Amino acid sequence: DIQMTQSPSSLSASVGDRVTITCRASQGIRNDLGWYQQIPGKAPKRLIYGASNLQSGVPSRFSGSGSGTEFTLTISSLQPEDFATYYCLQHNSYPRTFGQGTKVEIK
Amino acid sequence: QVQLVESGGGVVQPGRSLRLSCAASISMFNTYGMHWVRQAPGKGLEWVATISYDGSTKYYVESVKGRFTISRDNSKNTLYLQMNSLRAEDTAVYYCFLRNFYDSLRRAFDLWGQGTMVTVSS
C-alpha cells in the first residue's frame, strides 16, 4: 500500500502569509495526486488535480507542484476563507490513500 | 442540478447492518467509477471502497473487507454501501464521491455528497 505522509499536521498563519504543505508518497505515484480543502461540517472540495493543475473556479493563489514522491500545495497569500483543513489524495493505486491532513489556523 | 445525495445513515448497534444509498443527479452515471469515503469524528478522510462504472470491479480498504459491499444500480443512478457486522470504529460520516465528473465543456470536477452519519453504539 502507498502511504501518504503529509506535513505539517497543523500550522498557524496570518492573512497574507505564504503557506506551503507537503505530501510525501512511500513510492512513486507519477502525478496521480489531488489536493482537497475541507471546511468544518462540509464535504471536501478539490483544489488541484494531476498534482499541478488548478481546478476550474479555484483562486489562482492556490498552486501545486511535484511528481513521483514529493508534492507541495502552496497558498501564495492566505485569505480568511482559506482557514480549513487540507488533504492530499493519491489515485495511482489501490487502496487509495489520503494524507493525514493539515489544519490551517489563524495566528 | 448536478449532485450526489446520500441517505441511510443512523444509529445502529455493534454487529448489526446498515445500507447507505447515494442518488446521483448526473448524466451518464453508468460511465463513472464511484467511491465511498468516510471521516470519523474529529479525524481525517479515509477512502473506503470503489466500484467501476459497470460494477464489475470493486476495491476495499482492508479494515472493511468481508464486511462491506459496494454496489450500484445504473438503471436508478444509485450507488450503495452495504455495511454488515458493524463496529464502533466504523462510526463516521460517509461520503459518496466521484473523482472526475465531466461537464458539457469537458472540464473535470469532483463531486461529493453532503455526507450521512453512521453511529455504531450499544
mmCIF file of C-alpha atoms in Angstrom:
data_model
loop_
_atom_site.group_PDB
_atom_site.id
_atom_site.type_symbol
_atom_site.label_atom_id
_atom_site.label_comp_id
_atom_site.label_asym_id
_atom_site.label_seq_id
_atom_site.Cartn_x
_atom_site.Cartn_y
_atom_site.Cartn_z
ATOM 1 C CA ASP A 1 0.000 0.000 0.000
ATOM 2 C CA ILE A 2 1.149 3.550 -0.678
ATOM 3 C CA GLN A 3 1.472 5.690 2.429
ATOM 4 C CA MET A 4 0.991 9.437 2.111
ATOM 5 C CA THR A 5 2.866 11.422 4.741
ATOM 6 C CA GLN A 6 1.568 14.963 4.985
ATOM 7 C CA SER A 7 3.246 17.774 6.864
ATOM 8 C CA PRO A 8 2.805 19.781 8.902
ATOM 9 C CA SER A 9 -0.260 18.424 10.704
ATOM 10 C CA SER A 10 -1.222 21.971 11.616
ATOM 11 C CA LEU A 11 0.043 25.492 11.189
ATOM 12 C CA SER A 12 -0.838 28.987 12.319
ATOM 13 C CA ALA A 13 -0.601 31.767 9.801
ATOM 14 C CA SER A 14 -1.805 35.296 9.207
ATOM 15 C CA VAL A 15 -3.834 36.723 6.365
ATOM 16 C CA GLY A 16 -1.433 37.481 3.528
ATOM 17 C CA ASP A 17 1.113 34.828 4.520
ATOM 18 C CA ARG A 18 2.532 32.315 2.089
ATOM 19 C CA VAL A 19 1.732 28.771 3.178
ATOM 20 C CA THR A 20 3.292 25.507 1.992
ATOM 21 C CA ILE A 21 2.006 21.998 2.709
ATOM 22 C CA THR A 22 3.870 18.854 1.676
ATOM 23 C CA CYS A 23 2.832 15.287 0.895
ATOM 24 C CA ARG A 24 5.378 12.532 0.512
ATOM 25 C CA ALA A 25 4.427 9.216 -1.079
ATOM 26 C CA SER A 26 6.075 5.988 0.092
ATOM 27 C CA GLN A 27 6.622 5.053 -3.559
ATOM 28 C CA GLY A 28 6.386 6.843 -6.868
ATOM 29 C CA ILE A 29 2.893 7.846 -7.960
ATOM 30 C CA ARG A 30 3.773 9.897 -11.062
ATOM 31 C CA ASN A 31 1.458 12.913 -10.814
ATOM 32 C CA ASP A 32 -1.604 10.947 -9.663
ATOM 33 C CA LEU A 33 -2.399 13.277 -6.791
ATOM 34 C CA GLY A 34 -5.053 15.778 -5.848
ATOM 35 C CA TRP A 35 -5.306 18.385 -3.126
ATOM 36 C CA TYR A 36 -8.564 18.913 -1.266
ATOM 37 C CA GLN A 37 -9.831 21.598 1.087
ATOM 38 C CA GLN A 38 -12.344 20.819 3.794
ATOM 39 C CA ILE A 39 -14.183 23.394 5.864
ATOM 40 C CA PRO A 40 -15.647 22.018 9.116
ATOM 41 C CA GLY A 41 -19.045 20.437 8.613
ATOM 42 C CA LYS A 42 -18.688 20.424 4.817
ATOM 43 C CA ALA A 43 -17.651 17.917 2.200
ATOM 44 C CA PRO A 44 -14.130 18.250 0.800
ATOM 45 C CA LYS A 45 -13.546 20.226 -2.376
ATOM 46 C CA ARG A 46 -10.729 19.637 -4.841
ATOM 47 C CA LEU A 47 -8.273 22.470 -5.456
ATOM 48 C CA ILE A 48 -5.606 20.804 -7.552
ATOM 49 C CA TYR A 49 -5.690 17.744 -9.819
ATOM 50 C CA GLY A 50 -2.846 15.948 -11.543
ATOM 51 C CA ALA A 51 -0.501 17.358 -8.876
ATOM 52 C CA SER A 52 -0.227 20.790 -10.502
ATOM 53 C CA ASN A 53 -3.430 21.653 -12.358
ATOM 54 C CA LEU A 54 -5.705 24.258 -10.846
ATOM 55 C CA GLN A 55 -9.289 23.108 -10.597
ATOM 56 C CA SER A 56 -11.685 25.330 -12.544
ATOM 57 C CA GLY A 57 -13.133 28.035 -10.313
ATOM 58 C CA VAL A 58 -10.394 27.820 -7.683
ATOM 59 C CA PRO A 59 -8.487 31.058 -6.976
ATOM 60 C CA SER A 60 -5.056 31.353 -8.569
ATOM 61 C CA ARG A 61 -3.371 31.873 -5.178
ATOM 62 C CA PHE A 62 -3.506 28.069 -4.878
ATOM 63 C CA SER A 63 -0.866 26.093 -6.737
ATOM 64 C CA GLY A 64 0.504 22.578 -6.696
ATOM 65 C CA SER A 65 3.791 21.090 -7.723
ATOM 66 C CA GLY A 66 5.735 17.866 -7.625
ATOM 67 C CA SER A 67 5.861 14.455 -9.198
ATOM 68 C CA GLY A 68 6.916 10.986 -8.148
ATOM 69 C CA THR A 69 7.100 11.063 -4.362
ATOM 70 C CA GLU A 70 7.226 14.729 -3.301
ATOM 71 C CA PHE A 71 4.284 17.092 -3.681
ATOM 72 C CA THR A 72 3.556 20.593 -2.496
ATOM 73 C CA LEU A 73 0.456 22.738 -2.134
ATOM 74 C CA THR A 74 1.162 26.455 -1.877
ATOM 75 C CA ILE A 75 -1.184 29.263 -0.966
ATOM 76 C CA SER A 76 0.579 32.411 -2.099
ATOM 77 C CA SER A 77 -1.369 34.882 0.034
ATOM 78 C CA LEU A 78 -3.622 33.379 2.675
ATOM 79 C CA GLN A 79 -7.154 34.729 2.766
ATOM 80 C CA PRO A 80 -9.711 34.488 5.592
ATOM 81 C CA GLU A 81 -11.750 31.892 3.687
ATOM 82 C CA ASP A 82 -8.669 29.628 3.369
ATOM 83 C CA PHE A 83 -8.636 28.653 7.028
ATOM 84 C CA ALA A 84 -9.551 24.990 6.691
ATOM 85 C CA THR A 85 -8.030 21.526 6.629
ATOM 86 C CA TYR A 86 -6.166 20.355 3.536
ATOM 87 C CA TYR A 87 -5.637 16.789 2.353
ATOM 88 C CA CYS A 88 -3.722 15.139 -0.430
ATOM 89 C CA LEU A 89 -5.133 12.026 -2.115
ATOM 90 C CA GLN A 90 -3.193 9.580 -4.275
ATOM 91 C CA HIS A 91 -5.116 7.798 -7.022
ATOM 92 C CA ASN A 92 -2.207 5.882 -8.505
ATOM 93 C CA SER A 93 -3.100 2.527 -6.987
ATOM 94 C CA TYR A 94 -5.459 0.781 -4.601
ATOM 95 C CA PRO A 95 -6.041 1.219 -1.778
ATOM 96 C CA ARG A 96 -6.439 4.947 -2.380
ATOM 97 C CA THR A 97 -4.854 6.875 0.458
ATOM 98 C CA PHE A 98 -5.230 10.351 1.881
ATOM 99 C CA GLY A 99 -2.609 12.296 3.745
ATOM 100 C CA GLN A 100 -3.342 12.845 7.431
ATOM 101 C CA GLY A 101 -4.455 16.421 6.821
ATOM 102 C CA THR A 102 -3.081 19.877 7.589
ATOM 103 C CA LYS A 103 -5.203 22.223 9.650
ATOM 104 C CA VAL A 104 -4.531 25.854 8.775
ATOM 105 C CA GLU A 105 -5.460 28.126 11.662
ATOM 106 C CA ILE A 106 -5.485 31.847 12.203
ATOM 107 C CA LYS A 107 -2.473 33.259 14.040
ATOM 108 C CA GLN B 1 -28.804 20.234 -10.692
ATOM 109 C CA VAL B 2 -25.709 18.063 -10.638
ATOM 110 C CA GLN B 3 -25.456 16.489 -7.219
ATOM 111 C CA LEU B 4 -24.951 13.394 -5.112
ATOM 112 C CA VAL B 5 -27.309 12.791 -2.202
ATOM 113 C CA GLU B 6 -26.625 10.166 0.439
ATOM 114 C CA SER B 7 -29.176 8.562 2.712
ATOM 115 C CA GLY B 8 -29.466 5.631 5.078
ATOM 116 C CA GLY B 9 -27.262 6.687 7.962
ATOM 117 C CA GLY B 10 -28.307 6.360 11.563
ATOM 118 C CA VAL B 11 -27.560 4.794 14.924
ATOM 119 C CA VAL B 12 -27.015 1.041 14.928
ATOM 120 C CA GLN B 13 -25.819 -1.482 17.493
ATOM 121 C CA PRO B 14 -22.487 -3.257 17.077
ATOM 122 C CA GLY B 15 -22.805 -6.337 14.912
ATOM 123 C CA ARG B 16 -25.844 -5.052 13.047
ATOM 124 C CA SER B 17 -26.176 -3.949 9.436
ATOM 125 C CA LEU B 18 -26.958 -0.764 7.560
ATOM 126 C CA ARG B 19 -27.224 0.121 3.877
ATOM 127 C CA LEU B 20 -26.265 3.523 2.582
ATOM 128 C CA SER B 21 -27.532 4.900 -0.700
ATOM 129 C CA CYS B 22 -26.209 7.663 -2.907
ATOM 130 C CA ALA B 23 -28.585 9.063 -5.528
ATOM 131 C CA ALA B 24 -26.732 10.714 -8.402
ATOM 132 C CA SER B 25 -28.363 13.508 -10.374
ATOM 133 C CA ILE B 26 -25.907 13.395 -13.245
ATOM 134 C CA SER B 27 -25.979 12.319 -16.824
ATOM 135 C CA MET B 28 -24.061 9.226 -17.875
ATOM 136 C CA PHE B 29 -23.808 7.882 -14.325
ATOM 137 C CA ASN B 30 -23.111 4.496 -15.895
ATOM 138 C CA THR B 31 -19.774 5.736 -17.264
ATOM 139 C CA TYR B 32 -18.208 6.767 -13.946
ATOM 140 C CA GLY B 33 -16.399 4.859 -11.254
ATOM 141 C CA MET B 34 -17.717 5.770 -7.816
ATOM 142 C CA HIS B 35 -16.252 5.821 -4.334
ATOM 143 C CA TRP B 36 -17.175 5.878 -0.677
ATOM 144 C CA VAL B 37 -15.024 7.932 1.700
ATOM 145 C CA ARG B 38 -15.560 8.243 5.443
ATOM 146 C CA GLN B 39 -14.483 10.556 8.233
ATOM 147 C CA ALA B 40 -14.601 9.548 11.866
ATOM 148 C CA PRO B 41 -15.459 12.350 14.318
ATOM 149 C CA GLY B 42 -12.533 14.734 14.590
ATOM 150 C CA LYS B 43 -10.387 12.608 12.280
ATOM 151 C CA GLY B 44 -9.129 12.741 8.711
ATOM 152 C CA LEU B 45 -10.544 11.372 5.495
ATOM 153 C CA GLU B 46 -10.371 7.647 4.770
ATOM 154 C CA TRP B 47 -11.095 6.030 1.424
ATOM 155 C CA VAL B 48 -13.418 3.049 1.944
ATOM 156 C CA ALA B 49 -14.373 1.487 -1.391
ATOM 157 C CA THR B 50 -14.518 1.943 -5.154
ATOM 158 C CA ILE B 51 -16.694 0.397 -7.831
ATOM 159 C CA SER B 52 -16.078 0.545 -11.560
ATOM 160 C CA TYR B 53 -18.560 2.115 -13.961
ATOM 161 C CA ASP B 54 -20.244 -1.220 -14.706
ATOM 162 C CA GLY B 55 -19.942 -2.765 -11.257
ATOM 163 C CA SER B 56 -17.549 -5.453 -12.421
ATOM 164 C CA THR B 57 -14.560 -4.339 -10.332
ATOM 165 C CA LYS B 58 -14.530 -3.411 -6.663
ATOM 166 C CA TYR B 59 -11.854 -2.390 -4.191
ATOM 167 C CA TYR B 60 -11.980 -2.034 -0.420
ATOM 168 C CA VAL B 61 -9.841 -0.722 2.382
ATOM 169 C CA GLU B 62 -8.505 -3.642 4.407
ATOM 170 C CA SER B 63 -10.496 -2.811 7.531
ATOM 171 C CA VAL B 64 -13.873 -3.337 5.811
ATOM 172 C CA LYS B 65 -13.083 -6.295 3.564
ATOM 173 C CA GLY B 66 -15.569 -9.108 4.096
ATOM 174 C CA ARG B 67 -17.973 -6.823 5.957
ATOM 175 C CA PHE B 68 -18.858 -4.041 3.491
ATOM 176 C CA THR B 69 -20.094 -4.413 -0.063
ATOM 177 C CA ILE B 70 -20.197 -1.627 -2.616
ATOM 178 C CA SER B 71 -22.703 -1.936 -5.436
ATOM 179 C CA ARG B 72 -24.590 0.167 -7.926
ATOM 180 C CA ASP B 73 -27.807 0.183 -9.911
ATOM 181 C CA ASN B 74 -27.172 2.117 -13.094
ATOM 182 C CA SER B 75 -30.861 1.990 -14.025
ATOM 183 C CA LYS B 76 -31.565 4.018 -10.890
ATOM 184 C CA ASN B 77 -28.417 6.173 -10.910
ATOM 185 C CA THR B 78 -27.721 4.952 -7.404
ATOM 186 C CA LEU B 79 -24.659 3.788 -5.504
ATOM 187 C CA TYR B 80 -24.890 1.620 -2.389
ATOM 188 C CA LEU B 81 -22.764 0.579 0.542
ATOM 189 C CA GLN B 82 -23.994 -2.467 2.432
ATOM 190 C CA MET B 83 -22.342 -2.484 5.842
ATOM 191 C CA ASN B 84 -22.534 -5.679 7.897
ATOM 192 C CA SER B 85 -21.014 -6.648 11.247
ATOM 193 C CA LEU B 86 -20.638 -3.003 12.163
ATOM 194 C CA ARG B 87 -18.094 -1.984 14.771
ATOM 195 C CA ALA B 88 -17.684 1.100 16.917
ATOM 196 C CA GLU B 89 -14.706 2.101 14.760
ATOM 197 C CA ASP B 90 -16.999 2.331 11.719
ATOM 198 C CA THR B 91 -18.635 5.378 13.295
ATOM 199 C CA ALA B 92 -18.139 8.183 10.787
ATOM 200 C CA VAL B 93 -19.656 10.495 8.236
ATOM 201 C CA TYR B 94 -19.828 8.583 4.956
ATOM 202 C CA TYR B 95 -19.491 10.458 1.688
ATOM 203 C CA CYS B 96 -20.079 9.213 -1.807
ATOM 204 C CA PHE B 97 -17.559 10.689 -4.183
ATOM 205 C CA LEU B 98 -16.988 10.941 -7.913
ATOM 206 C CA ARG B 99 -13.402 11.982 -8.566
ATOM 207 C CA ASN B 100 -13.798 13.245 -12.147
ATOM 208 C CA PHE B 101 -17.199 14.319 -13.418
ATOM 209 C CA TYR B 102 -17.055 15.975 -16.843
ATOM 210 C CA ASP B 103 -19.312 18.894 -17.684
ATOM 211 C CA SER B 104 -20.522 19.920 -21.145
ATOM 212 C CA LEU B 105 -17.214 21.701 -21.748
ATOM 213 C CA ARG B 106 -15.296 18.546 -20.801
ATOM 214 C CA ARG B 107 -13.936 20.143 -17.658
ATOM 215 C CA ALA B 108 -13.367 17.733 -14.813
ATOM 216 C CA PHE B 109 -14.920 18.345 -11.423
ATOM 217 C CA ASP B 110 -15.063 16.338 -8.250
ATOM 218 C CA LEU B 111 -18.498 15.647 -6.844
ATOM 219 C CA TRP B 112 -19.256 14.868 -3.216
ATOM 220 C CA GLY B 113 -22.449 14.125 -1.392
ATOM 221 C CA GLN B 114 -23.349 16.021 1.752
ATOM 222 C CA GLY B 115 -22.435 13.028 3.897
ATOM 223 C CA THR B 116 -24.519 10.725 6.064
ATOM 224 C CA MET B 117 -23.632 9.963 9.678
ATOM 225 C CA VAL B 118 -23.322 6.385 10.850
ATOM 226 C CA THR B 119 -23.054 5.832 14.591
ATOM 227 C CA VAL B 120 -22.313 2.356 15.894
ATOM 228 C CA SER B 121 -23.128 2.187 19.564
ATOM 229 C CA SER B 122 -24.907 -0.003 22.060
#
